[in-house]
Amino acid sequence: MDYKRVLTVQDISCFGQCSLTVALPILSAAGHETVILPSAVLSTHTGGFSGFTFCDLTGEIPKITEHWLKEGIKFDAIYTGYLGSTTQIGYVKSMFKTLGKDKYIKIVDPAMADNGKLYTGFNAEFVNEMKKLVYSADIILPNITEACFLTDTEYKEKYDEAYIDMLLSKLTAAGAKTVILTGVSYSEDSTGVLVYENGIKRYYKHRRNKRGSHGTGDVYASAFVGAYLKNNDVYKSAVIAADYTLLCIENTADDDSHRYGVKFEPVLPQYIESLK
Ligand code: PXL
């Protein structure tokens, strides 16, 4: 049976095609019962917009999870993305203890940074709390910037395989189990993901679209979770998610007015097809 009940905890950025507004449709398209726990409601995401609103929902979280516990609602997977505060990270740690079915999977996308910088609103205290969360997860999906923050490593725009291996070693030495490192690029026209599982490292390389798009980390992580819960192994799921994310980027590339996110909806049928 591959109809799974997945809980995803991340914000609602009303406008901007990221976090829950991509996770819910992608996980639903993959065919899973998708339960959402919004960590905050923002008018837009924080990348490239100014004056966005931010309604912190931290206070709601324990009330919601308490109700679920009373109702006996449990999950096959808990997948977290952008979290709005350090307190929320603590709440997610409790969810990991109480809301999973007997056999369940914990997936953490430490969505907090990109291009060498923390997103607006995050600080060192948040990074320290996030370290504890990632090392308690079964699978993590950091980009290179996030891996640097998680391991106190200097970020480099240009790097080689030895640098990536060092990042991976630091992550696993600190307690990371399965790691999917995204946006690993060794040449101008290619990029890819590095998948580390049970001591084995595999790199999936694909075309690179030079245009950096917002929200692709969320598209990637959601597509990965959707595929993995369909009983694909970690590497296959990482490949399916990479192919879909690239398709989303290429589907948006000719529209200069659409830099805040990717047009992931029209290519959902191709994602669904790749899960068959
Ligand atoms: O895509 C990650 C993300 C999610 N949610 C919010 C963000 C960002 C990245 O900037 O600002 C609110």
Short mmCIF file of C-alpha atoms and ligand atoms in Angstrom, two decimals:
data_model
loop_
_atom_site.label_atom_id
_atom_site.label_comp_id
_atom_site.label_asym_id
_atom_site.label_seq_id
_atom_site.Cartn_x
_atom_site.Cartn_y
_atom_site.Cartn_z
CA MET A 1 0.00 0.00 0.00
CA ASP A 2 1.61 3.24 -1.05
CA TYR A 3 -1.09 5.67 0.03
CA LYS A 4 0.68 7.39 2.88
CA ARG A 5 -0.34 10.02 5.40
CA VAL A 6 2.32 12.71 5.51
CA LEU A 7 2.47 15.72 7.80
CA THR A 8 4.32 18.70 6.44
CA VAL A 9 5.27 21.60 8.69
CA GLN A 10 6.26 24.84 6.97
CA ASP A 11 4.94 28.35 6.36
CA ILE A 12 2.26 29.60 4.05
CA SER A 13 3.73 32.31 1.87
CA CYS A 14 0.45 33.43 0.32
CA PHE A 15 2.18 34.68 -2.83
CA GLY A 16 5.45 33.32 -4.17
CA GLN A 17 5.17 29.59 -4.95
CA CYS A 18 7.18 28.15 -2.09
CA SER A 19 6.75 26.17 1.13
CA LEU A 20 3.18 24.91 1.70
CA THR A 21 1.78 26.30 -1.55
CA VAL A 22 4.08 23.90 -3.40
CA ALA A 23 4.35 21.06 -0.85
CA LEU A 24 0.59 20.47 -0.61
CA PRO A 25 -0.11 20.25 -4.36
CA ILE A 26 3.01 18.18 -5.10
CA LEU A 27 2.44 15.67 -2.29
CA SER A 28 -1.24 15.44 -3.21
CA ALA A 29 -0.33 14.90 -6.88
CA ALA A 30 1.98 12.09 -5.75
CA GLY A 31 -1.12 10.52 -4.26
CA HIS A 32 -0.60 10.99 -0.54
CA GLU A 33 -2.92 12.18 2.20
CA THR A 34 -1.22 15.46 3.00
CA VAL A 35 -1.75 17.05 6.39
CA ILE A 36 -0.42 20.57 6.83
CA LEU A 37 0.73 22.46 9.88
CA PRO A 38 1.42 26.08 8.92
CA SER A 39 4.30 27.56 10.91
CA ALA A 40 3.49 31.14 9.88
CA VAL A 41 1.47 33.07 7.34
CA LEU A 42 3.34 35.63 5.23
CA SER A 43 2.00 37.87 2.48
CA THR A 44 4.95 36.77 0.29
CA HIS A 45 8.16 34.84 0.90
CA THR A 46 11.12 36.83 2.18
CA GLY A 47 13.34 36.59 -0.90
CA GLY A 48 13.26 39.72 -3.03
CA PHE A 49 10.16 41.27 -1.47
CA SER A 50 10.17 44.06 1.09
CA GLY A 51 7.44 44.93 3.55
CA PHE A 52 5.99 41.42 3.71
CA THR A 53 3.65 40.59 6.60
CA PHE A 54 4.55 37.77 9.01
CA CYS A 55 2.00 36.17 11.33
CA ASP A 56 3.82 33.77 13.63
CA LEU A 57 1.71 30.69 14.40
CA THR A 58 4.05 29.24 17.04
CA GLY A 59 1.34 29.49 19.72
CA GLU A 60 -1.11 27.42 17.66
CA ILE A 61 1.24 24.50 17.13
CA PRO A 62 1.03 22.75 20.53
CA LYS A 63 -2.76 23.21 20.56
CA ILE A 64 -3.08 21.57 17.16
CA THR A 65 -0.76 18.66 17.94
CA GLU A 66 -2.46 18.08 21.30
CA HIS A 67 -5.79 17.73 19.53
CA TRP A 68 -4.29 15.26 17.04
CA LEU A 69 -2.86 13.22 19.92
CA LYS A 70 -6.33 13.06 21.54
CA GLU A 71 -7.80 11.94 18.22
CA GLY A 72 -5.06 9.33 17.75
CA ILE A 73 -3.94 10.90 14.46
CA LYS A 74 -0.48 9.56 13.52
CA PHE A 75 1.70 9.85 10.42
CA ASP A 76 3.75 7.66 8.08
CA ALA A 77 6.08 10.59 7.53
CA ILE A 78 6.80 14.00 9.00
CA TYR A 79 8.47 16.42 6.61
CA THR A 80 9.55 19.87 7.73
CA GLY A 81 10.56 22.91 5.70
CA TYR A 82 10.81 26.61 6.58
CA LEU A 83 10.16 27.03 10.31
CA GLY A 84 9.38 30.45 11.71
CA SER A 85 11.19 30.39 15.09
CA THR A 86 13.55 28.40 17.31
CA THR A 87 10.61 27.48 19.54
CA GLN A 88 8.99 25.81 16.53
CA ILE A 89 12.05 23.64 16.05
CA GLY A 90 11.54 22.39 19.62
CA TYR A 91 7.90 21.63 18.85
CA VAL A 92 8.92 19.62 15.79
CA LYS A 93 11.29 17.60 17.97
CA SER A 94 8.33 16.69 20.21
CA MET A 95 6.23 15.82 17.14
CA PHE A 96 8.98 13.39 16.11
CA LYS A 97 8.51 11.67 19.48
CA THR A 98 4.71 11.56 19.57
CA LEU A 99 3.07 11.80 16.13
CA GLY A 100 4.76 9.03 14.14
CA LYS A 101 3.20 5.63 13.50
CA ASP A 102 5.25 2.61 14.69
CA LYS A 103 7.34 2.76 11.53
CA TYR A 104 7.61 6.27 10.19
CA ILE A 105 10.09 8.53 8.50
CA LYS A 106 11.45 11.94 9.55
CA ILE A 107 12.55 14.21 6.72
CA VAL A 108 14.02 17.65 7.38
CA ASP A 109 14.72 20.29 4.77
CA PRO A 110 16.68 22.85 6.82
CA ALA A 111 15.26 25.70 4.71
CA MET A 112 17.13 28.68 6.12
CA ALA A 113 19.80 29.84 3.67
CA ASP A 114 21.00 30.02 0.07
CA ASN A 115 23.80 31.59 -1.96
CA GLY A 116 26.05 31.86 1.09
CA LYS A 117 23.53 33.77 3.22
CA LEU A 118 20.85 33.08 5.82
CA TYR A 119 17.34 34.10 4.75
CA THR A 120 16.04 37.34 6.28
CA GLY A 121 15.01 36.80 9.89
CA PHE A 122 17.32 33.90 10.78
CA ASN A 123 20.35 34.06 13.08
CA ALA A 124 23.02 31.89 14.73
CA GLU A 125 20.64 30.76 17.47
CA PHE A 126 18.24 29.42 14.84
CA VAL A 127 21.09 27.61 13.10
CA ASN A 128 22.12 25.96 16.39
CA GLU A 129 18.60 24.70 16.99
CA MET A 130 18.35 23.50 13.40
CA LYS A 131 21.55 21.47 13.88
CA LYS A 132 19.79 19.45 16.60
CA LEU A 133 16.77 18.85 14.37
CA VAL A 134 18.72 17.69 11.32
CA TYR A 135 20.77 15.24 13.32
CA SER A 136 17.61 13.62 14.70
CA ALA A 137 16.09 13.16 11.22
CA ASP A 138 16.27 10.09 8.97
CA ILE A 139 16.79 12.08 5.76
CA ILE A 140 17.97 15.67 5.31
CA LEU A 141 18.02 17.81 2.17
CA PRO A 142 20.35 20.78 2.66
CA ASN A 143 21.73 22.91 -0.13
CA ILE A 144 25.45 23.73 0.05
CA THR A 145 24.92 26.98 1.98
CA GLU A 146 22.79 25.19 4.57
CA ALA A 147 25.35 22.39 4.86
CA CYS A 148 27.99 25.06 5.55
CA PHE A 149 25.93 26.68 8.30
CA LEU A 150 25.13 23.27 9.82
CA THR A 151 28.82 22.33 9.96
CA ASP A 152 30.41 25.75 10.65
CA THR A 153 32.21 25.63 7.33
CA GLU A 154 33.16 28.62 5.23
CA TYR A 155 30.92 28.91 2.14
CA LYS A 156 32.64 28.81 -1.21
CA GLU A 157 31.03 29.73 -4.49
CA LYS A 158 33.62 27.75 -6.45
CA TYR A 159 34.53 24.39 -5.02
CA ASP A 160 35.77 20.94 -5.95
CA GLU A 161 34.86 17.38 -5.02
CA ALA A 162 37.17 17.43 -1.98
CA TYR A 163 35.22 20.38 -0.53
CA ILE A 164 31.89 18.61 -1.05
CA ASP A 165 33.29 15.40 0.49
CA MET A 166 34.47 17.40 3.48
CA LEU A 167 30.99 18.90 3.94
CA LEU A 168 29.42 15.47 3.73
CA SER A 169 31.93 13.99 6.21
CA LYS A 170 31.27 16.78 8.68
CA LEU A 171 27.50 16.28 8.38
CA THR A 172 27.69 12.53 8.92
CA ALA A 173 30.27 12.83 11.73
CA ALA A 174 27.84 15.15 13.50
CA GLY A 175 25.04 12.59 13.23
CA ALA A 176 23.36 13.05 9.85
CA LYS A 177 22.03 9.74 8.50
CA THR A 178 20.86 9.93 4.90
CA VAL A 179 21.88 13.17 3.16
CA ILE A 180 20.76 14.63 -0.15
CA LEU A 181 22.96 17.61 -0.89
CA THR A 182 21.32 19.76 -3.54
CA GLY A 183 22.76 22.16 -6.09
CA VAL A 184 26.16 20.49 -6.37
CA SER A 185 27.72 21.83 -9.57
CA TYR A 186 31.21 21.11 -10.88
CA SER A 187 30.82 22.81 -14.26
CA GLU A 188 29.09 25.81 -15.84
CA ASP A 189 26.47 23.81 -17.70
CA SER A 190 25.71 21.01 -15.25
CA THR A 191 24.52 20.65 -11.69
CA GLY A 192 23.21 17.79 -9.61
CA VAL A 193 22.51 16.20 -6.27
CA LEU A 194 24.80 14.14 -4.10
CA VAL A 195 23.04 11.28 -2.34
CA TYR A 196 24.68 9.70 0.71
CA GLU A 197 23.15 6.59 2.25
CA ASN A 198 24.62 3.75 4.31
CA GLY A 199 28.18 4.85 3.65
CA ILE A 200 27.63 5.02 -0.13
CA LYS A 201 27.80 8.24 -2.13
CA ARG A 202 26.18 8.70 -5.54
CA TYR A 203 26.08 11.81 -7.69
CA TYR A 204 23.26 12.53 -10.13
CA LYS A 205 24.31 15.12 -12.68
CA HIS A 206 21.93 16.93 -15.01
CA ARG A 207 21.61 20.04 -17.19
CA ARG A 208 21.92 23.35 -15.41
CA ASN A 209 19.71 26.29 -16.16
CA LYS A 210 21.73 29.38 -15.30
CA ARG A 211 18.75 31.29 -14.05
CA GLY A 212 18.49 30.89 -10.27
CA SER A 213 14.88 30.50 -9.27
CA HIS A 214 13.27 30.95 -5.91
CA GLY A 215 11.38 28.09 -4.27
CA THR A 216 13.17 25.31 -6.14
CA GLY A 217 14.46 23.82 -2.87
CA ASP A 218 10.86 23.41 -1.72
CA VAL A 219 9.78 21.93 -5.06
CA TYR A 220 12.72 19.52 -4.88
CA ALA A 221 12.14 18.40 -1.29
CA SER A 222 8.38 17.95 -1.81
CA ALA A 223 8.89 15.97 -5.03
CA PHE A 224 11.49 13.83 -3.23
CA VAL A 225 9.16 13.08 -0.31
CA GLY A 226 6.28 12.29 -2.68
CA ALA A 227 8.43 9.84 -4.65
CA TYR A 228 10.05 8.26 -1.60
CA LEU A 229 6.69 7.56 0.01
CA LYS A 230 5.72 5.78 -3.23
CA ASN A 231 8.30 3.13 -2.27
CA ASN A 232 11.07 4.39 -4.55
CA ASP A 233 14.51 4.09 -2.95
CA VAL A 234 16.37 7.22 -1.85
CA TYR A 235 18.51 7.54 -4.99
CA LYS A 236 15.62 6.97 -7.41
CA SER A 237 13.51 9.50 -5.48
CA ALA A 238 16.37 12.01 -5.60
CA VAL A 239 16.61 11.54 -9.39
CA ILE A 240 12.83 11.87 -9.93
CA ALA A 241 12.83 15.07 -7.86
CA ALA A 242 15.84 16.50 -9.73
CA ASP A 243 14.28 15.81 -13.14
CA TYR A 244 11.00 17.40 -12.07
CA THR A 245 12.66 20.47 -10.55
CA LEU A 246 14.68 21.02 -13.72
CA LEU A 247 11.49 20.73 -15.76
CA CYS A 248 9.86 23.37 -13.53
CA ILE A 249 12.82 25.73 -13.97
CA GLU A 250 12.89 25.24 -17.74
CA ASN A 251 9.14 25.81 -17.86
CA THR A 252 9.66 29.23 -16.26
CA ALA A 253 12.92 30.33 -17.88
CA ASP A 254 11.41 32.38 -20.71
CA ASP A 255 9.31 34.54 -18.39
CA ASP A 256 11.35 37.37 -16.94
CA SER A 257 8.45 38.60 -14.82
CA HIS A 258 8.32 35.27 -12.99
CA ARG A 259 11.49 35.17 -10.89
CA TYR A 260 9.85 34.73 -7.47
CA GLY A 261 9.06 31.05 -8.01
CA VAL A 262 8.70 28.36 -10.66
CA LYS A 263 5.72 27.37 -12.77
CA PHE A 264 5.52 23.88 -11.29
CA GLU A 265 1.81 23.29 -11.90
CA PRO A 266 1.71 22.73 -15.69
CA VAL A 267 4.39 20.01 -15.42
CA LEU A 268 2.79 18.09 -12.55
CA PRO A 269 1.50 15.48 -15.06
CA GLN A 270 5.13 14.63 -15.96
CA TYR A 271 5.94 14.24 -12.25
CA ILE A 272 2.96 11.94 -11.77
CA GLU A 273 4.02 9.93 -14.82
CA SER A 274 7.53 9.51 -13.36
CA LEU A 275 6.01 7.89 -10.27
CA LYS A 276 4.27 5.13 -12.25
O1 PXL B 1 11.74 28.67 -0.20
C1 PXL B 1 12.13 28.77 1.12
C2 PXL B 1 11.30 29.78 1.86
C3 PXL B 1 10.15 29.38 2.48
N1 PXL B 1 9.39 30.25 3.17
C4 PXL B 1 9.73 31.54 3.26
C5 PXL B 1 10.87 32.00 2.65
C6 PXL B 1 11.69 31.11 1.93
C7 PXL B 1 12.91 31.60 1.29
O2 PXL B 1 13.23 32.75 1.25
O3 PXL B 1 11.18 33.31 2.73
C8 PXL B 1 8.87 32.47 4.04
#
